[in-house]
């Protein structure tokens, strides 16, 4: 049975209060809190308190509120559009609520939800933009937590920017065709900083031609959704098309704009994949169509992601692009292992490699670096594990050198293994590892935390374990 969406018992609305009287009854802390909240609006505050505390008196003076310094009387409510019973005295608050109700004025009684016609939200104020968070009184702490999170997320210039946008609305509607061009203008406006917004707006309006496309090569990080950068998230939310690799988890692809088109381009052994030339051509075609494209790659786009070829193709085609870095798999694996990639006195350099260049006759330069103490991160290294170990040992690296391996780094189903260079070949013959695997070799690995990891060599299996998850580069 489909589950019914729970219904709200209190429905949020934004009420016009400009110049209207809002009455607050009470002289203490509760009244001050409500006064501060309503003081964020242009309502005329009327505070009824025969004994107001000093802080409230200061607020009244500073904000030009009306102070009725008398014992409460129902007549004090007259003409108000909202009433707050905030005296801290239950009998008085009840009387205020009853009077307000009789006069047909919505009332809120502090800490007495049963007397309330309405609740006040936790408020993020970027006037004229307001974000009001309500929990029907169930979770004031939760509401405050959400409030501060949203507050941190939104630029202080959002409000003025929205006002500027409002002032340009008529012009934009006249000059820009409905649909893509107009939406792009508004999202560029929203993303911009206020100082640039005016220039941006004028440029966008004057160009008055449907804007040309743009491709963002975006790092999706190692897999965990919350390792996506805020910039990557913003671009995903603005995308018309998301072109993604197989290694990027569905949950991250799903974080994009709901009606964005999603095009998987494979790069997974055994699955239908597009060739790199086909991907380049696709990106160019989408760019020429004026689309906002997010080319989503696992980890960092510039690390074994063939971004070099995509950027060259876009450059040649004259399509604008940008690169958004991401958390590369080596960093996620190191974090999962609490492994210091550089370690004072032990390792001061780091190599990103695939190990696939070990097949030639001469040793690649990085093998020499490994011997002189560099920490080595091996991408796509499962199928060449024996080769990597063999050549490094042959070149003079001790077979006892520490090795850490992480499958599905950053994800809940990650697995960690540790051992030595001599154990590394066993990786090739394990059939139980089906996710992407990162191998880190070097003396710095000895500084990792092996508490939750399994020994590398313990598990021996027949048959090669070349899995689908490897080989994003091919
Ligand atoms: N651009 C990516 C790397 C793509 S190459 C990045 O910066 O991370 C694909 C290889 O990355 C895989 O074969 C594996 O070695 C590694 N990899 C990617 N995600 C991983 C993960 N979550 N855990 C372990 N290794 C990962």
Coordinates of C-alpha atoms and ligand atoms in Angstrom, one line a residue:
X1 CA 0.0 0.0 0.0
X2 CA 1.4 3.4 -0.9
X3 CA 2.0 5.5 2.2
X4 CA 0.0 8.7 2.5
X5 CA 2.0 11.9 2.9
X6 CA 1.5 13.2 6.4
X7 CA -0.7 16.3 6.6
X8 CA 0.3 19.6 8.1
X9 CA -1.8 20.8 11.0
X10 CA -0.4 24.3 10.6
X11 CA -0.1 25.7 7.2
X12 CA 2.6 28.3 6.5
X13 CA 1.6 31.6 4.9
X14 CA 3.3 35.0 4.7
X15 CA 1.1 37.7 6.2
X16 CA 1.2 41.3 5.2
X17 CA 2.1 43.4 8.3
X18 CA 3.6 46.6 6.9
X19 CA 2.5 49.5 9.1
X20 CA 0.0 47.2 10.9
X21 CA -0.2 47.0 14.6
X22 CA 1.1 43.9 16.3
X23 CA 0.4 43.7 20.1
X24 CA 2.7 41.9 22.5
X25 CA 1.5 41.5 26.1
X26 CA 4.3 41.1 28.6
X27 CA 7.3 42.8 30.0
X28 CA 9.9 40.0 30.3
X29 CA 12.1 37.8 28.3
X30 CA 9.3 36.1 26.4
X31 CA 7.9 39.4 25.3
X32 CA 11.4 40.6 24.3
X33 CA 11.9 37.5 22.1
X34 CA 8.7 38.0 20.3
X35 CA 9.4 41.7 19.9
X36 CA 12.8 40.9 18.4
X37 CA 11.2 38.4 16.0
X38 CA 8.4 40.8 14.8
X39 CA 10.9 43.6 14.9
X40 CA 12.4 42.1 11.8
X41 CA 9.3 43.2 9.9
X42 CA 7.9 46.6 9.2
X43 CA 4.9 46.1 11.5
X44 CA 4.1 48.7 14.2
X45 CA 4.9 47.1 17.5
X46 CA 2.6 47.8 20.4
X47 CA 4.0 46.5 23.7
X48 CA 1.6 46.3 26.6
X49 CA 3.6 46.0 29.9
X50 CA 3.0 47.8 33.1
X51 CA 6.5 46.6 34.3
X52 CA 8.8 46.2 31.4
X53 CA 12.4 44.9 32.1
X54 CA 15.3 47.1 31.2
X55 CA 16.3 45.2 28.1
X56 CA 12.7 45.4 26.7
X57 CA 12.6 49.1 27.4
X58 CA 15.9 49.6 25.5
X59 CA 14.4 47.6 22.6
X60 CA 11.3 49.7 22.6
X61 CA 13.4 52.9 22.5
X62 CA 15.7 51.7 19.8
X63 CA 13.0 50.4 17.5
X64 CA 10.4 53.1 18.0
X65 CA 7.8 50.7 19.3
X66 CA 4.7 51.9 21.1
X67 CA 4.8 51.2 24.8
X68 CA 1.6 51.0 26.8
X69 CA 2.8 51.1 30.4
X70 CA -0.5 50.0 32.0
X71 CA -2.1 46.9 33.3
X72 CA -3.5 44.9 30.4
X73 CA -6.9 45.6 29.1
X74 CA -8.8 44.1 26.1
X75 CA -9.0 47.5 24.6
X76 CA -5.3 47.4 24.0
X77 CA -5.7 44.8 21.4
X78 CA -8.0 46.9 19.2
X79 CA -6.9 47.3 15.6
X80 CA -4.0 44.8 15.9
X81 CA -3.6 42.2 13.2
X82 CA -1.7 39.8 15.5
X83 CA -1.5 39.3 19.2
X84 CA 1.2 37.7 21.3
X85 CA 0.3 36.6 24.9
X86 CA 3.8 36.6 26.4
X87 CA 3.3 37.7 30.0
X88 CA 4.6 34.5 31.5
X89 CA 1.5 34.4 33.6
X90 CA -0.8 31.6 32.6
X91 CA -4.1 33.2 33.7
X92 CA -3.3 36.5 32.0
X93 CA -2.1 34.8 28.8
X94 CA -5.4 32.8 28.8
X95 CA -7.4 36.0 29.2
X96 CA -5.4 37.7 26.4
X97 CA -6.0 34.7 24.1
X98 CA -9.8 34.7 24.8
X99 CA -10.1 38.5 24.2
X100 CA -8.1 38.2 20.9
X101 CA -10.3 35.4 19.8
X102 CA -13.4 37.3 20.6
X103 CA -12.1 40.3 18.6
X104 CA -11.2 38.0 15.7
X105 CA -7.5 38.6 16.0
X106 CA -5.1 35.6 15.5
X107 CA -3.2 35.0 18.8
X108 CA -0.1 33.2 19.8
X109 CA 0.5 32.3 23.5
X110 CA 4.1 31.6 24.4
X111 CA 4.7 28.0 25.4
X112 CA 0.9 27.2 25.3
X113 CA 0.3 25.6 22.0
X114 CA -3.3 24.8 23.0
X115 CA -4.1 28.6 23.1
X116 CA -2.4 29.4 19.8
X117 CA -4.1 30.2 16.5
X118 CA -0.7 30.3 14.8
X119 CA 2.9 29.4 15.6
X120 CA 6.0 31.6 14.9
X121 CA 8.7 30.1 12.7
X122 CA 12.4 30.0 13.1
X123 CA 13.3 32.6 10.6
X124 CA 16.1 33.1 8.1
X125 CA 15.7 36.7 7.1
X126 CA 17.1 38.0 3.8
X127 CA 14.3 40.5 3.2
X128 CA 12.5 40.4 0.9
X129 CA 13.4 36.7 0.9
X130 CA 12.3 34.9 4.0
X131 CA 12.7 31.2 4.9
X132 CA 10.4 30.2 7.7
X133 CA 10.8 26.9 9.5
X134 CA 8.0 25.4 11.4
X135 CA 7.6 22.2 13.4
X136 CA 4.0 22.8 14.8
X137 CA 5.8 23.3 18.1
X138 CA 7.1 19.8 18.1
X139 CA 10.8 20.5 17.6
X140 CA 12.0 24.0 18.5
X141 CA 15.6 22.9 18.8
X142 CA 15.4 21.1 15.5
X143 CA 14.0 24.3 13.9
X144 CA 16.8 26.4 15.3
X145 CA 19.4 23.9 14.0
X146 CA 17.9 24.0 10.5
X147 CA 17.7 27.7 10.7
X148 CA 21.4 28.1 11.4
X149 CA 22.3 25.6 8.7
X150 CA 20.2 27.4 6.1
X151 CA 21.5 30.7 7.3
X152 CA 25.1 29.6 6.7
X153 CA 24.2 28.4 3.3
X154 CA 22.7 31.7 2.0
X155 CA 24.8 34.7 1.1
X156 CA 24.0 37.9 3.0
X157 CA 23.5 39.6 -0.3
X158 CA 20.6 37.3 -1.3
X159 CA 18.0 39.8 -0.2
X160 CA 19.4 42.9 -2.1
X161 CA 20.0 40.6 -5.0
X162 CA 16.4 39.5 -5.0
X163 CA 15.2 43.1 -4.9
X164 CA 17.5 43.9 -7.9
X165 CA 16.1 40.9 -9.7
X166 CA 12.5 42.1 -9.0
X167 CA 13.4 45.5 -10.5
X168 CA 14.6 43.8 -13.6
X169 CA 11.8 41.4 -14.0
X170 CA 9.8 43.4 -16.5
X171 CA 12.9 44.1 -18.7
X172 CA 13.9 40.4 -18.6
X173 CA 10.5 39.3 -19.7
X174 CA 10.5 41.8 -22.5
X175 CA 14.0 40.9 -23.8
X176 CA 14.5 37.2 -23.1
X177 CA 12.5 34.5 -24.7
X178 CA 10.6 32.3 -22.3
X179 CA 12.2 29.0 -21.3
X180 CA 15.9 28.2 -21.3
X181 CA 17.3 31.7 -21.9
X182 CA 15.2 33.3 -19.3
X183 CA 15.8 30.5 -16.7
X184 CA 19.5 30.8 -17.3
X185 CA 19.4 34.5 -16.8
X186 CA 17.7 34.1 -13.4
X187 CA 19.9 31.4 -12.2
X188 CA 23.0 33.4 -13.2
X189 CA 21.5 36.3 -11.3
X190 CA 21.0 34.1 -8.2
X191 CA 24.4 32.6 -8.4
X192 CA 26.2 36.0 -8.8
X193 CA 27.5 38.3 -6.1
X194 CA 25.6 41.5 -5.7
X195 CA 28.6 43.5 -6.7
X196 CA 28.7 41.7 -10.1
X197 CA 25.0 41.2 -10.4
X198 CA 24.3 44.5 -12.1
X199 CA 27.0 44.0 -14.7
X200 CA 25.9 40.4 -15.2
X201 CA 22.3 41.4 -15.6
X202 CA 23.1 44.1 -18.2
X203 CA 25.4 41.8 -20.1
X204 CA 22.9 39.0 -20.1
X205 CA 20.1 41.4 -21.2
X206 CA 22.1 43.1 -23.9
X207 CA 23.3 39.9 -25.5
X208 CA 19.6 39.2 -25.9
X209 CA 20.5 36.0 -27.8
X210 CA 19.9 32.6 -26.3
X211 CA 23.1 32.1 -24.3
X212 CA 25.6 29.6 -25.6
X213 CA 26.2 26.3 -23.9
X214 CA 28.6 25.5 -21.1
X215 CA 30.2 22.3 -19.9
X216 CA 31.4 21.9 -16.3
X217 CA 33.8 19.0 -15.7
X218 CA 32.8 18.2 -12.2
X219 CA 34.4 15.9 -9.7
X220 CA 31.7 13.8 -7.9
X221 CA 34.1 12.7 -5.2
X222 CA 34.7 9.0 -4.2
X223 CA 31.1 8.0 -3.8
X224 CA 29.7 9.4 -0.5
X225 CA 27.0 12.0 -1.3
X226 CA 28.2 14.4 1.3
X227 CA 31.7 14.5 -0.2
X228 CA 30.4 16.4 -3.1
X229 CA 31.5 20.0 -3.1
X230 CA 28.9 22.8 -2.7
X231 CA 29.9 24.1 -6.1
X232 CA 29.4 20.7 -7.7
X233 CA 26.0 20.6 -6.1
X234 CA 25.0 24.0 -7.4
X235 CA 26.0 23.2 -10.9
X236 CA 24.1 19.9 -10.7
X237 CA 21.0 21.9 -9.7
X238 CA 21.4 24.2 -12.7
X239 CA 22.2 21.5 -15.3
X240 CA 20.1 20.8 -18.4
X241 CA 22.1 17.6 -19.0
X242 CA 24.2 15.4 -16.7
X243 CA 26.7 13.2 -18.5
X244 CA 28.1 10.7 -16.0
X245 CA 30.5 7.8 -15.7
X246 CA 29.4 4.4 -14.3
X247 CA 31.5 4.8 -11.2
X248 CA 29.4 7.8 -10.0
X249 CA 26.7 6.4 -7.7
X250 CA 23.1 6.8 -8.6
X251 CA 22.5 8.7 -5.4
X252 CA 24.8 11.5 -6.6
X253 CA 23.4 11.6 -10.1
X254 CA 20.0 11.9 -8.5
X255 CA 21.1 15.1 -6.7
X256 CA 20.9 17.0 -10.0
X257 CA 18.0 19.1 -11.1
X258 CA 14.9 17.0 -11.3
X259 CA 14.1 17.5 -15.0
X260 CA 17.8 17.4 -16.1
X261 CA 18.5 14.8 -18.8
X262 CA 20.8 12.1 -17.5
X263 CA 23.2 10.4 -19.9
X264 CA 25.3 7.5 -18.6
X265 CA 28.4 7.1 -20.8
X266 CA 29.6 3.9 -19.2
X267 CA 33.4 3.4 -18.9
X268 CA 32.9 0.2 -17.0
X269 CA 34.3 -3.0 -18.2
X270 CA 31.7 -5.2 -19.7
X271 CA 29.0 -2.6 -19.9
X272 CA 28.0 -0.8 -23.1
X273 CA 30.3 2.2 -23.2
X274 CA 30.9 5.1 -25.4
X275 CA 34.4 5.7 -26.7
X276 CA 36.2 8.7 -25.6
X277 CA 35.8 10.2 -29.1
X278 CA 32.1 9.7 -28.8
X279 CA 32.0 11.4 -25.4
X280 CA 33.9 14.3 -26.7
X281 CA 31.5 14.7 -29.6
X282 CA 28.5 14.4 -27.4
X283 CA 29.8 17.2 -25.1
X284 CA 30.4 19.4 -28.1
X285 CA 27.0 18.7 -29.5
X286 CA 25.3 19.5 -26.2
X287 CA 27.3 22.7 -25.9
X288 CA 26.4 23.8 -29.4
X289 CA 22.7 23.2 -28.5
X290 CA 23.1 25.8 -25.8
X291 CA 22.8 23.3 -23.0
X292 CA 24.3 23.6 -19.5
X293 CA 26.1 20.4 -19.2
X294 CA 27.6 18.8 -16.1
X295 CA 30.2 16.2 -17.1
X296 CA 30.2 14.2 -13.8
X297 CA 33.3 12.1 -13.1
X298 CA 34.2 10.1 -10.1
X299 CA 36.7 11.5 -7.7
X300 CA 38.6 14.5 -9.2
X301 CA 38.1 15.1 -12.9
X302 CA 41.8 15.8 -13.5
X303 CA 43.0 12.5 -11.9
X304 CA 42.8 9.6 -14.3
X305 CA 39.6 11.0 -15.7
X306 CA 40.6 11.8 -19.3
X307 CA 39.6 15.4 -18.7
X308 CA 42.6 16.5 -20.7
X309 CA 41.1 15.1 -23.9
X310 CA 37.6 16.5 -23.1
X311 CA 39.0 20.0 -22.4
X312 CA 41.1 20.0 -25.6
X313 CA 38.0 19.0 -27.6
X314 CA 35.9 21.7 -26.0
X315 CA 38.6 24.3 -26.5
X316 CA 38.9 23.4 -30.2
X317 CA 35.2 23.6 -30.6
X318 CA 35.0 27.0 -28.9
X319 CA 32.7 25.7 -26.1
X320 CA 33.0 27.4 -22.8
X321 CA 33.9 25.1 -19.9
X322 CA 35.1 25.0 -16.3
X323 CA 36.6 22.4 -14.0
X324 CA 35.3 21.7 -10.5
X325 CA 37.7 19.7 -8.4
X326 CA 36.5 16.7 -6.3
X327 CA 37.8 14.5 -3.6
X328 CA 40.0 11.9 -5.4
X329 CA 39.9 8.3 -4.4
X330 CA 43.4 8.3 -2.9
X331 CA 42.3 10.9 -0.4
X332 CA 39.1 9.1 0.5
X333 CA 41.0 5.9 1.0
X334 CA 43.6 7.6 3.1
X335 CA 40.9 9.1 5.3
X336 CA 39.2 5.7 5.7
X337 CA 42.4 4.3 7.0
X338 CA 43.5 7.4 9.0
X339 CA 46.6 7.2 6.9
X340 CA 48.9 10.2 6.7
X341 CA 49.9 10.5 3.0
X342 CA 52.8 12.6 4.0
X343 CA 54.5 11.9 7.3
X344 CA 57.2 14.0 8.9
X345 CA 60.6 12.3 8.5
X346 CA 59.1 9.4 6.6
X347 CA 57.4 10.6 3.4
X348 CA 57.4 14.0 1.9
X349 CA 56.1 13.3 -1.6
X350 CA 53.2 11.4 -3.2
X351 CA 52.7 9.6 -6.5
X352 CA 49.4 9.1 -8.2
X353 CA 49.8 6.2 -10.7
X354 CA 47.9 3.4 -12.3
X355 CA 50.8 0.9 -12.4
X356 CA 49.9 0.2 -16.0
X357 CA 53.1 1.8 -17.2
X358 CA 55.1 -0.9 -15.4
X359 CA 54.9 -3.3 -18.3
X360 CA 57.7 -1.8 -20.3
X361 CA 61.4 -2.7 -20.0
X362 CA 62.5 0.5 -18.2
X363 CA 61.2 1.4 -14.8
X364 CA 59.0 4.5 -14.8
X365 CA 60.3 7.4 -12.7
X366 CA 57.7 6.9 -10.0
X367 CA 59.3 3.6 -9.1
X368 CA 62.4 5.5 -8.1
X369 CA 60.3 7.9 -6.1
X370 CA 58.7 5.0 -4.3
X371 CA 62.2 3.7 -3.4
X372 CA 63.2 7.1 -2.1
X373 CA 60.2 7.2 0.3
X374 CA 57.2 8.6 -1.7
X375 CA 53.7 7.4 -0.8
X376 CA 52.3 5.7 -3.9
X377 CA 48.5 5.7 -4.7
X378 CA 47.7 3.1 -7.3
X379 CA 44.4 3.7 -9.3
X380 CA 42.9 0.9 -11.3
X381 CA 45.5 -1.3 -9.7
X382 CA 43.7 -4.5 -9.1
X383 CA 44.6 -6.3 -12.3
X384 CA 48.2 -5.2 -12.2
X385 CA 48.8 -5.8 -8.4
X386 CA 51.3 -8.6 -9.0
X387 CA 53.1 -6.6 -11.6
X388 CA 53.3 -3.6 -9.4
X389 CA 54.6 -5.6 -6.4
X390 CA 57.1 -7.6 -8.5
X391 CA 58.6 -4.6 -10.3
X392 CA 58.9 -2.5 -7.1
X393 CA 60.6 -5.3 -5.2
X394 CA 62.9 -6.0 -8.2
X395 CA 63.8 -2.3 -8.2
X396 CA 64.8 -2.4 -4.6
X397 CA 61.8 -1.6 -2.5
X398 CA 61.6 -3.8 0.5
X399 CA 58.9 -6.6 0.3
X400 CA 58.0 -5.6 3.9
X401 CA 56.9 -2.1 2.8
X402 CA 53.4 -1.4 4.2
X403 CA 50.4 -1.6 1.9
X404 CA 46.8 -0.5 2.5
X405 CA 43.9 -1.3 0.2
X406 CA 40.4 0.1 0.4
X407 CA 37.4 -1.1 -1.6
X408 CA 34.5 1.4 -2.0
X409 CA 36.4 4.1 -0.2
X410 CA 34.0 6.6 1.6
X411 CA 31.0 4.4 1.2
X412 CA 29.1 2.5 3.9
X413 CA 30.1 -0.9 2.4
X414 CA 33.8 -0.1 2.2
X415 CA 36.4 -2.8 3.1
X416 CA 39.9 -2.2 4.3
X417 CA 42.9 -4.5 3.9
X418 CA 46.4 -4.2 5.1
X419 CA 49.6 -6.1 4.5
X420 CA 53.0 -5.8 2.8
X421 CA 54.2 -5.4 -0.7
X422 CA 54.8 -9.2 -0.7
X423 CA 51.1 -9.7 0.0
X424 CA 49.9 -7.4 -2.8
X425 CA 49.7 -10.0 -5.6
X426 CA 46.8 -11.7 -3.7
X427 CA 44.6 -8.7 -4.7
X428 CA 44.5 -9.9 -8.3
X429 CA 43.0 -13.3 -7.4
X430 CA 40.3 -12.2 -4.9
X431 CA 36.9 -12.7 -6.4
X432 CA 35.1 -11.1 -3.4
X433 CA 36.1 -7.6 -4.3
X434 CA 33.6 -6.1 -6.8
X435 CA 33.9 -2.4 -6.1
X436 CA 36.6 0.0 -7.1
X437 CA 39.9 -0.5 -5.2
X438 CA 42.6 1.9 -4.1
X439 CA 46.0 0.7 -3.2
X440 CA 48.4 2.8 -1.1
X441 CA 52.0 1.7 -0.8
X442 CA 54.8 3.2 1.3
X443 CA 56.4 3.6 4.7
X444 CA 53.8 6.3 5.7
X445 CA 51.1 3.6 5.5
X446 CA 52.6 2.1 8.7
X447 CA 51.1 5.2 10.4
X448 CA 47.6 4.2 9.5
X449 CA 44.9 2.7 11.8
X450 CA 44.6 -1.0 11.1
X451 CA 41.9 -1.6 13.7
X452 CA 39.1 -2.2 11.4
X453 CA 41.0 -3.8 8.5
X454 CA 41.5 -7.3 7.4
X455 CA 44.9 -8.9 6.5
X456 CA 45.5 -8.7 2.8
X457 CA 47.0 -12.2 2.2
X458 CA 44.6 -14.3 4.3
X459 CA 42.1 -14.8 1.6
X460 CA 43.3 -16.8 -1.4
X461 CA 41.0 -17.5 -4.3
X462 CA 41.2 -19.2 -7.6
X463 CA 40.7 -17.3 -10.8
X464 CA 41.4 -13.8 -11.8
X465 CA 39.1 -11.2 -10.3
X466 CA 38.9 -8.6 -13.0
X467 CA 35.9 -6.7 -12.1
X468 CA 33.5 -4.3 -13.7
X469 CA 34.3 -1.4 -11.3
X470 CA 37.9 -1.0 -12.5
X471 CA 39.0 0.8 -15.5
X472 CA 37.4 4.2 -15.6
X473 CA 40.2 5.2 -17.9
X474 CA 39.6 2.7 -20.6
Ligands
LIG1 N1 39.0 10.5 -11.2 C1 39.0 9.4 -10.2 C2 39.7 8.2 -10.6 C3 39.1 7.4 -11.8 S1 40.0 6.0 -12.2 C4 39.5 9.9 -8.9 O1 40.0 11.0 -8.8 O2 39.3 9.2 -7.9 C5 39.1 4.7 -11.4 C6 39.8 4.2 -10.2 O3 39.7 5.1 -9.1 C7 39.3 2.9 -9.7 O4 39.8 1.8 -10.5 C8 39.8 2.9 -8.3 O5 41.2 2.5 -8.3 C9 39.7 4.3 -8.0 N2 38.5 4.6 -7.2 C10 37.5 5.4 -7.6 N3 36.5 5.5 -6.6 C11 37.0 4.7 -5.6 C12 36.5 4.3 -4.3 N4 35.3 4.8 -3.9 N5 37.2 3.5 -3.6 C13 38.4 3.0 -4.0 N6 38.9 3.3 -5.2 C14 38.2 4.2 -6.0

